[in-house]
Amino acid sequence: MKQLEIQGLTLGYGRREILHGASLDALRGGAITALIGPNGAGKSTLLRGLAGLLPARGSVRLDGQEMIGLRLEHRARHIAYMPQSLPQGVALTVMEALLGALRASPTAEGQLSASAATERALDLLEQLGIPHLALVGLDRLSGGQRQLAGLAQALVRRPQVLLLDEPTSALDLRYQLSVMELVRKLTRQHGLVTVVVVHDLALAARYADEVVMLAGGTIRAQGTPEATLTPAMLAEVYGVSARVERCSHGHLQVLADAALPA
Ligand code: ADP
Ligand code: MG
């Protein structure tokens, strides 16, 4: 089983340190970890650091192999990252972007032939329910469609670690569920280590095997949704008074009642 071990991870921008030696219990393959926390907590910074896009100190080991210091194209073979906001003004079609991602760094299987690459890209678009967007320009897509195309770009190389920064924020209800279902299916099927930043705590509770709560650049809690999404933690981390209840289907629901005085 794959696992990702993060120890003493320090990250920031220039001299501004955002994450101060963060350590986590090993993240397991086949499980979805929801990364949650208030705005500015450092969630995106943490994912960028794991993806190798920011200079970092500390240790990030995938199955014992140190990722820090690995060249980006090597790291990208193992770790796929979907940013919170996808780059604008890219004059490529969805299919061209996927083929570009496949060429940019070798997959675990080495370079694919052009026909194998096209077939894989089309398969994936089918799974995501967007085969009709293959030949549409990225700059012509709606916000939700761009997120699905971004997700396809992250998945196409069949990474071992999948880092998704708010992949459902622009999606309507149906797509939120179908994207999370697909992410769960792929995570289970391929034993991926999947970390997803989600704002919607009900969505986190529903799909996450584990929750990591971040606030002020510090890990505040890690554990099952039941253990972490408690009124006390929600008060401490989000500054809200909240109820956590089970709905008639048995799913955890988080009901935020009021902002607590600062
Ligand atoms: P979150 O994703 O949890 O909302 P971020 O990781 O985006 O939080 O931001 C954490 C902190 O890092 C914030 O204080 C933010 O202002 C700062 N920050 C984010 N991006 C940059 C950047 N490119 N340069 C400098 N500071 C940044
Ligand atoms: Mg963010």
Tab-separated table of C-alpha atoms and ligand atoms in Angstrom:
chain	number	residue	atom	x	y	z
A	1	MET	CA	0.000	0.000	0.000
A	2	LYS	CA	1.295	3.447	-0.922
A	3	GLN	CA	1.802	6.054	1.707
A	4	LEU	CA	2.870	9.667	1.875
A	5	GLU	CA	4.800	10.830	4.924
A	6	ILE	CA	5.094	14.534	5.638
A	7	GLN	CA	7.493	15.590	8.329
A	8	GLY	CA	8.702	18.969	9.491
A	9	LEU	CA	7.515	20.667	6.324
A	10	THR	CA	8.319	24.366	6.225
A	11	LEU	CA	7.057	26.398	3.302
A	12	GLY	CA	6.532	29.983	2.332
A	13	TYR	CA	6.935	32.731	-0.194
A	14	GLY	CA	10.326	34.383	-0.180
A	15	ARG	CA	11.079	35.166	3.426
A	16	ARG	CA	7.469	34.855	4.502
A	17	GLU	CA	6.999	31.501	6.199
A	18	ILE	CA	3.438	30.136	5.953
A	19	LEU	CA	3.758	26.529	7.128
A	20	HIS	CA	5.980	26.011	10.132
A	21	GLY	CA	7.357	22.495	10.281
A	22	ALA	CA	4.091	20.675	9.657
A	23	SER	CA	4.036	16.951	10.387
A	24	LEU	CA	1.219	14.541	9.659
A	25	ASP	CA	0.470	10.929	10.355
A	26	ALA	CA	1.181	9.041	7.126
A	27	LEU	CA	-1.471	9.541	4.448
A	28	ARG	CA	-2.603	6.145	3.167
A	29	GLY	CA	-3.098	5.018	-0.397
A	30	GLY	CA	-6.710	4.250	-1.275
A	31	ALA	CA	-7.975	6.914	1.099
A	32	ILE	CA	-9.249	10.442	0.543
A	33	THR	CA	-7.956	13.105	2.881
A	34	ALA	CA	-9.976	16.308	3.015
A	35	LEU	CA	-7.820	19.325	3.795
A	36	ILE	CA	-9.985	21.941	5.451
A	37	GLY	CA	-9.518	25.221	7.272
A	38	PRO	CA	-10.454	28.876	7.045
A	39	ASN	CA	-9.377	31.230	4.262
A	40	GLY	CA	-5.688	31.963	4.406
A	41	ALA	CA	-4.970	28.890	6.544
A	42	GLY	CA	-2.288	27.721	4.126
A	43	LYS	CA	-4.170	24.899	2.378
A	44	SER	CA	-3.170	25.930	-1.148
A	45	THR	CA	0.366	26.622	0.033
A	46	LEU	CA	0.606	23.110	1.466
A	47	LEU	CA	-0.573	21.529	-1.782
A	48	ARG	CA	1.826	23.670	-3.844
A	49	GLY	CA	4.640	22.580	-1.575
A	50	LEU	CA	3.723	18.906	-1.931
A	51	ALA	CA	3.565	19.366	-5.700
A	52	GLY	CA	7.084	20.791	-5.667
A	53	LEU	CA	6.117	24.280	-6.793
A	54	LEU	CA	7.521	26.078	-3.748
A	55	PRO	CA	10.904	25.725	-2.099
A	56	ALA	CA	10.456	23.586	0.994
A	57	ARG	CA	12.372	22.307	3.984
A	58	GLY	CA	11.550	19.065	5.702
A	59	SER	CA	10.597	15.721	4.318
A	60	VAL	CA	7.895	14.419	1.980
A	61	ARG	CA	8.382	10.710	1.370
A	62	LEU	CA	6.331	8.597	-0.995
A	63	ASP	CA	6.787	4.945	-0.085
A	64	GLY	CA	10.062	5.911	1.534
A	65	GLN	CA	11.347	7.910	-1.462
A	66	GLU	CA	12.171	11.526	-0.638
A	67	MET	CA	10.324	13.955	-2.933
A	68	ILE	CA	11.920	17.174	-1.694
A	69	GLY	CA	14.759	18.098	-3.974
A	70	LEU	CA	13.517	15.795	-6.729
A	71	ARG	CA	13.360	17.612	-10.066
A	72	LEU	CA	9.869	18.763	-10.955
A	73	GLU	CA	9.422	16.474	-13.962
A	74	HIS	CA	10.377	13.485	-11.820
A	75	ARG	CA	8.103	14.514	-9.021
A	76	ALA	CA	5.290	15.089	-11.518
A	77	ARG	CA	5.543	11.449	-12.491
A	78	HIS	CA	4.284	10.528	-9.021
A	79	ILE	CA	2.304	13.534	-7.905
A	80	ALA	CA	-0.456	15.321	-9.831
A	81	TYR	CA	-1.707	18.704	-8.728
A	82	MET	CA	-4.770	20.640	-9.747
A	83	PRO	CA	-4.530	24.300	-8.729
A	84	GLN	CA	-7.371	26.289	-7.218
A	85	SER	CA	-7.481	28.657	-10.167
A	86	LEU	CA	-6.514	27.261	-13.507
A	87	PRO	CA	-4.351	29.441	-15.731
A	88	GLN	CA	-6.353	31.757	-18.010
A	89	GLY	CA	-5.787	32.587	-21.647
A	90	VAL	CA	-4.413	29.219	-22.705
A	91	ALA	CA	-5.143	28.769	-26.417
A	92	LEU	CA	-5.296	24.973	-26.342
A	93	THR	CA	-8.178	22.585	-26.690
A	94	VAL	CA	-8.951	20.212	-23.836
A	95	MET	CA	-7.464	17.328	-25.829
A	96	GLU	CA	-4.282	19.282	-26.655
A	97	ALA	CA	-3.853	20.120	-22.986
A	98	LEU	CA	-4.177	16.455	-22.032
A	99	LEU	CA	-1.716	15.318	-24.689
A	100	GLY	CA	0.646	18.096	-23.597
A	101	ALA	CA	0.434	16.875	-19.995
A	102	LEU	CA	1.267	13.355	-21.164
A	103	ARG	CA	4.288	14.573	-23.133
A	104	ALA	CA	5.577	16.957	-20.462
A	105	SER	CA	6.880	14.255	-18.184
A	106	PRO	CA	7.044	10.543	-18.753
A	107	THR	CA	4.329	8.443	-17.155
A	108	ALA	CA	5.142	5.411	-15.024
A	109	GLU	CA	4.792	3.389	-18.243
A	110	GLY	CA	7.258	5.617	-20.160
A	111	GLN	CA	6.320	7.704	-23.215
A	112	LEU	CA	3.033	6.609	-24.746
A	113	SER	CA	2.575	6.357	-28.513
A	114	ALA	CA	0.409	9.104	-30.045
A	115	SER	CA	-2.536	6.741	-30.491
A	116	ALA	CA	-2.254	5.309	-26.961
A	117	ALA	CA	-2.090	8.854	-25.557
A	118	THR	CA	-5.177	9.938	-27.514
A	119	GLU	CA	-7.073	6.845	-26.443
A	120	ARG	CA	-6.210	7.363	-22.800
A	121	ALA	CA	-7.234	11.032	-22.936
A	122	LEU	CA	-10.572	10.188	-24.576
A	123	ASP	CA	-11.287	7.416	-22.055
A	124	LEU	CA	-10.732	9.825	-19.231
A	125	LEU	CA	-12.997	12.491	-20.745
A	126	GLU	CA	-15.686	9.809	-21.070
A	127	GLN	CA	-15.296	8.890	-17.403
A	128	LEU	CA	-15.602	12.551	-16.449
A	129	GLY	CA	-18.682	12.893	-18.630
A	130	ILE	CA	-17.127	15.529	-20.913
A	131	PRO	CA	-16.092	13.765	-24.152
A	132	HIS	CA	-17.953	16.483	-26.067
A	133	LEU	CA	-15.447	19.048	-24.781
A	134	ALA	CA	-12.388	17.333	-26.271
A	135	LEU	CA	-12.014	19.782	-29.126
A	136	VAL	CA	-13.212	22.888	-27.307
A	137	GLY	CA	-10.682	25.587	-26.383
A	138	LEU	CA	-9.862	25.885	-22.667
A	139	ASP	CA	-10.620	29.616	-22.854
A	140	ARG	CA	-14.158	28.829	-24.073
A	141	LEU	CA	-15.148	26.679	-21.111
A	142	SER	CA	-17.410	27.672	-18.241
A	143	GLY	CA	-15.902	27.704	-14.737
A	144	GLY	CA	-17.269	24.249	-13.974
A	145	GLN	CA	-16.142	22.818	-17.294
A	146	ARG	CA	-12.669	24.240	-16.702
A	147	GLN	CA	-12.532	22.450	-13.368
A	148	LEU	CA	-13.439	19.169	-15.014
A	149	ALA	CA	-10.805	19.752	-17.698
A	150	GLY	CA	-8.273	20.588	-14.966
A	151	LEU	CA	-9.153	17.394	-13.158
A	152	ALA	CA	-8.611	15.455	-16.389
A	153	GLN	CA	-5.170	17.071	-16.737
A	154	ALA	CA	-4.280	15.961	-13.219
A	155	LEU	CA	-5.517	12.396	-13.772
A	156	VAL	CA	-4.256	11.694	-17.257
A	157	ARG	CA	-0.762	10.646	-16.175
A	158	ARG	CA	-2.180	8.206	-13.641
A	159	PRO	CA	-0.301	9.581	-10.679
A	160	GLN	CA	0.100	7.860	-7.320
A	161	VAL	CA	-0.644	11.027	-5.400
A	162	LEU	CA	-3.542	13.269	-6.383
A	163	LEU	CA	-3.664	16.810	-4.982
A	164	LEU	CA	-6.855	18.724	-5.775
A	165	ASP	CA	-7.337	22.311	-4.652
A	166	GLU	CA	-11.067	23.035	-4.372
A	167	PRO	CA	-11.980	20.919	-7.384
A	168	THR	CA	-15.716	21.312	-6.823
A	169	SER	CA	-15.979	25.028	-6.032
A	170	ALA	CA	-17.437	25.981	-9.431
A	171	LEU	CA	-19.496	22.847	-9.979
A	172	ASP	CA	-23.253	22.496	-9.721
A	173	LEU	CA	-24.657	19.994	-7.223
A	174	ARG	CA	-24.789	17.093	-9.613
A	175	TYR	CA	-21.217	17.528	-10.806
A	176	GLN	CA	-19.961	18.034	-7.228
A	177	LEU	CA	-21.269	14.602	-6.384
A	178	SER	CA	-20.200	12.929	-9.600
A	179	VAL	CA	-16.675	14.380	-9.396
A	180	MET	CA	-16.283	13.268	-5.782
A	181	GLU	CA	-17.659	9.814	-6.664
A	182	LEU	CA	-15.158	9.512	-9.493
A	183	VAL	CA	-12.276	10.715	-7.327
A	184	ARG	CA	-13.265	8.127	-4.729
A	185	LYS	CA	-13.535	5.357	-7.303
A	186	LEU	CA	-10.090	6.123	-8.774
A	187	THR	CA	-8.575	6.505	-5.310
A	188	ARG	CA	-9.842	3.063	-4.274
A	189	GLN	CA	-9.134	1.374	-7.603
A	190	HIS	CA	-5.543	2.540	-7.939
A	191	GLY	CA	-4.696	2.962	-4.261
A	192	LEU	CA	-4.010	6.680	-4.776
A	193	VAL	CA	-3.024	8.982	-1.958
A	194	THR	CA	-5.632	11.685	-2.545
A	195	VAL	CA	-5.724	15.056	-0.812
A	196	VAL	CA	-8.641	17.351	-1.618
A	197	VAL	CA	-9.163	20.877	-0.356
A	198	VAL	CA	-12.894	21.337	0.230
A	199	HIS	CA	-14.797	24.250	1.682
A	200	ASP	CA	-18.077	22.418	1.996
A	201	LEU	CA	-17.776	20.503	5.263
A	202	ALA	CA	-20.745	18.256	4.455
A	203	LEU	CA	-18.961	17.211	1.267
A	204	ALA	CA	-15.778	16.628	3.285
A	205	ALA	CA	-17.662	14.547	5.858
A	206	ARG	CA	-19.352	12.553	3.134
A	207	TYR	CA	-16.332	11.627	1.031
A	208	ALA	CA	-13.272	11.911	3.235
A	209	ASP	CA	-11.780	8.923	4.989
A	210	GLU	CA	-9.676	11.337	6.952
A	211	VAL	CA	-9.766	15.054	7.653
A	212	VAL	CA	-6.789	17.347	8.184
A	213	MET	CA	-7.638	20.719	9.725
A	214	LEU	CA	-5.251	23.570	9.084
A	215	ALA	CA	-5.356	27.037	10.626
A	216	GLY	CA	-2.728	29.746	10.664
A	217	GLY	CA	-0.205	27.476	8.955
A	218	THR	CA	-0.487	24.865	11.707
A	219	ILE	CA	-2.070	21.412	11.605
A	220	ARG	CA	-4.816	21.527	14.220
A	221	ALA	CA	-6.332	18.083	13.868
A	222	GLN	CA	-6.075	14.906	11.850
A	223	GLY	CA	-8.451	11.980	12.041
A	224	THR	CA	-11.784	10.611	10.936
A	225	PRO	CA	-14.544	13.096	10.069
A	226	GLU	CA	-16.318	12.062	13.293
A	227	ALA	CA	-13.251	12.768	15.409
A	228	THR	CA	-12.291	16.082	13.791
A	229	LEU	CA	-15.545	17.760	12.792
A	230	THR	CA	-16.684	18.493	16.308
A	231	PRO	CA	-18.393	21.631	17.602
A	232	ALA	CA	-15.331	22.356	19.751
A	233	MET	CA	-12.907	22.129	16.802
A	234	LEU	CA	-15.216	24.141	14.557
A	235	ALA	CA	-15.377	26.858	17.189
A	236	GLU	CA	-11.612	26.874	17.604
A	237	VAL	CA	-10.617	26.670	13.940
A	238	TYR	CA	-13.446	28.510	12.168
A	239	GLY	CA	-14.748	30.706	14.971
A	240	VAL	CA	-18.329	29.531	14.603
A	241	SER	CA	-20.793	27.889	16.874
A	242	ALA	CA	-21.956	24.819	15.043
A	243	ARG	CA	-23.909	21.618	15.448
A	244	VAL	CA	-22.775	18.330	14.002
A	245	GLU	CA	-25.664	15.949	13.464
A	246	ARG	CA	-26.503	12.843	11.510
A	247	CYS	CA	-29.131	13.201	8.814
A	248	SER	CA	-31.840	10.605	8.127
A	249	HIS	CA	-29.343	8.761	5.881
A	250	GLY	CA	-26.746	8.663	8.620
A	251	HIS	CA	-24.367	11.185	6.991
A	252	LEU	CA	-22.673	13.791	9.172
A	253	GLN	CA	-24.057	17.277	8.649
A	254	VAL	CA	-22.387	20.429	9.872
A	255	LEU	CA	-24.783	23.237	10.724
A	256	ALA	CA	-23.058	26.518	11.431
A	257	ASP	CA	-25.381	28.637	13.602
A	258	ALA	CA	-23.446	31.806	14.316
A	259	ALA	CA	-20.103	33.506	14.029
A	260	LEU	CA	-18.480	33.668	17.447
A	261	PRO	CA	-17.227	37.074	18.592
A	262	ALA	CA	-13.599	37.502	17.493
B	1	ADP	P1	-5.804	28.933	1.783
B	1	ADP	O1	-5.634	28.149	0.536
B	1	ADP	O2	-5.910	28.084	3.021
B	1	ADP	O3	-6.945	29.909	1.713
B	1	ADP	P2	-3.221	30.045	1.062
B	1	ADP	O4	-2.306	28.901	1.139
B	1	ADP	O5	-3.672	30.499	-0.279
B	1	ADP	O6	-4.486	29.796	2.015
B	1	ADP	O7	-2.568	31.297	1.776
B	1	ADP	C1	-1.891	31.203	3.005
B	1	ADP	C2	-1.146	32.491	3.253
B	1	ADP	O8	-0.144	32.633	2.266
B	1	ADP	C3	-2.027	33.737	3.190
B	1	ADP	O9	-1.634	34.591	4.229
B	1	ADP	C4	-1.690	34.324	1.840
B	1	ADP	O10	-1.787	35.718	1.876
B	1	ADP	C5	-0.251	33.897	1.620
B	1	ADP	N1	0.031	33.735	0.192
B	1	ADP	C6	-0.649	32.922	-0.667
B	1	ADP	N2	-0.120	32.976	-1.902
B	1	ADP	C7	0.928	33.837	-1.831
B	1	ADP	C8	1.897	34.311	-2.789
B	1	ADP	N3	1.894	33.891	-4.056
B	1	ADP	N4	2.829	35.178	-2.331
B	1	ADP	C9	2.859	35.583	-1.038
B	1	ADP	N5	1.971	35.170	-0.095
B	1	ADP	C10	1.022	34.303	-0.477
B	2	MG	MG	-6.645	28.093	-1.237
